[in-house]
C-alpha angles and dihedrals in degrees: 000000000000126000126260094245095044088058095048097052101084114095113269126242122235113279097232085045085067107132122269106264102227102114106196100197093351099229087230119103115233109270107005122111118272115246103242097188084306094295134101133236110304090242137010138244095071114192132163119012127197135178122229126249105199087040121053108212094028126128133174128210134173130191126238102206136335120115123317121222124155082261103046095029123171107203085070139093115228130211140219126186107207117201125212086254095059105255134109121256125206105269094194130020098331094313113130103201099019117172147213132213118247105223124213092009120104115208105225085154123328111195104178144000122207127173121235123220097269086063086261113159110216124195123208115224084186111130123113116156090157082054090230114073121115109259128211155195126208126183104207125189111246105243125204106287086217098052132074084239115135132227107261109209109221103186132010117198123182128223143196126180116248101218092042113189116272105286093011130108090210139350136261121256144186107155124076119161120193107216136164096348096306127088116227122193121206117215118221112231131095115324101012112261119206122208126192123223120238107202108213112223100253120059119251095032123122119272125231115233119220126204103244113180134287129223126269093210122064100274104145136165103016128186107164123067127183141157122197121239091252088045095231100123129052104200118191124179134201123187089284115021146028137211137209120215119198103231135199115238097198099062123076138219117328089015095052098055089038088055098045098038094047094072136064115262129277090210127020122169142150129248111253102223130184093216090048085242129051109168098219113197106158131066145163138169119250100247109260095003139087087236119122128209122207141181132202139202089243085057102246120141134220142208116185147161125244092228136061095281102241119248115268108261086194 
């Protein structure tokens, strides 16, 4: 295991030079940690990850809690830059997970990030263990990965859940998706429950929250969300494990999470973690692929595949 600073010394390539993210047979086995320059995550507490639309091998990731220094700060969106060949590139001036500050957006305890079709991040303010703390949205303007520029926030809604937990004014949350213009939260509690967001006109104002649809099969505590390019696989993540769900395509918006959250997995498997627990709270697909992208507490990363990896001929 190198240093941070010992992988960050090589020169770094031109931004616009990145590889090409195809990943055809991604050398990374399913479900084993990816090799970033042999180092982990700069901080821990990962949660929410989110690739990038204007700029192929970005993702985004944010923390939800650890300890805060100018370095390791948690009101910040960090950034890494993925190769065709499954390894992180330096993003700005040989820095590998550089971040930006996140401006006007305190982080009590962000849990995701998704980006909307107008290439929006939005940050979601949506943890409440003590099942009382104020939750929030905030809609935040894509910099230049390259640059020092910061994420401006250009609307912050509140939120509440309208069936709280006994004894609760609200409910914890980790998971958001963003999917056919509307941004769903998934609560998470047993089952599952998926809520979709009802914007208010004016900005700032709080959102309504609308009953989606759970899950029949034994799906619980999620804190990972993601929906494939082709929109054939649902994909959801607790601390442990992930499952894949087989989508219809064809189907938008509330059907297509009722359809693809009303049958059993195609693909189900644990993370192999070096710790034996990763905690992983953050995923995204990898654009155009059925790879899959994770991040974890203890700062480990993952590349899978959404399917049982095949057994080695060789």
């Amino acid at each position: 295991m190198v240093s941070a600073a010992a992988q960050t010394a090589a020169p770094a390539a031109p931004f616009e030079d990145a590889p090409s993210l195809t990943m055809p047979g991604a050398p990374v086995r399913a479900g084993r940690p990816i090799a970033i320059h042999t180092a982990d995550l700069p901080a821990n507490e990962a949660s929410g990850l989110v690739a990038s639309r204007r700029h192929p091998g970005v993702f985004y990731w944010l923390r939800d809690g650890g300890g805060a220094t100018t370095q390791r700060p948690r009101a910040a969106l960090y950034t890494i830059r993925l190769g065709d060949d499954a390894q992180a590139y330096p993003v700005r001036r040989g820095e590998n997970f550089p971040f930006a500050q996140v401006f006007e957006a305190p982080n009590t305890d962000w849990e995701d990030v998704v980006m909307d079709d107008d290439d929006n991040l939005w940050i979601g303010d949506i943890g409440a263990n003590d099942c009382v703390s104020k939750q929030y949205l905030y809609r935040t303007l894509e910099p230049e990965p390259d640059t020092d520029d910061p994420f401006i926030v250009t609307a912050r809604y509140p939120l509440a859940f309208p069936d709280p937990a006994p004894g609760c004014k609200t409910r914890n949350a980790e998971a958001m998706l963003w999917l056919d213009g509307e941004l769903y939260i998934f609560a998470k509690t047993a089952n599952s429950p998926v809520y979709r967001v009802v914007l208010p006109a004016e900005r700032n104002k709080p959102v309504a929250l609308l009953p989606v649809t759970e899950f029949d099969y034994g799906v619980d505590k999620i804190s990972v969300s993601a929906v494939s390019d082709d929109r054939t696989r649902l994909t959801l993540a607790g601390h442990a494990r992930y499952w894949v769900f087989a989508a219809d395509p064809k189907l938008k918006g509330d059907a297509f999470l009722r359809k693809a959250m009303s049958g059993k997995p195609v693909h189900t498997a644990r993370f192999d973690s070096a710790a034996g627990n990763a905690s992983v709270e953050g995923g995204s697909y990898v654009p155009g692929t059925h790879d899959l992208l994770f991040v974890a507490e203890n700062k480990e990363i993952f590349l899978v595949r959404d399917e049982p990896a095949k057994p080695d001929k060789r």
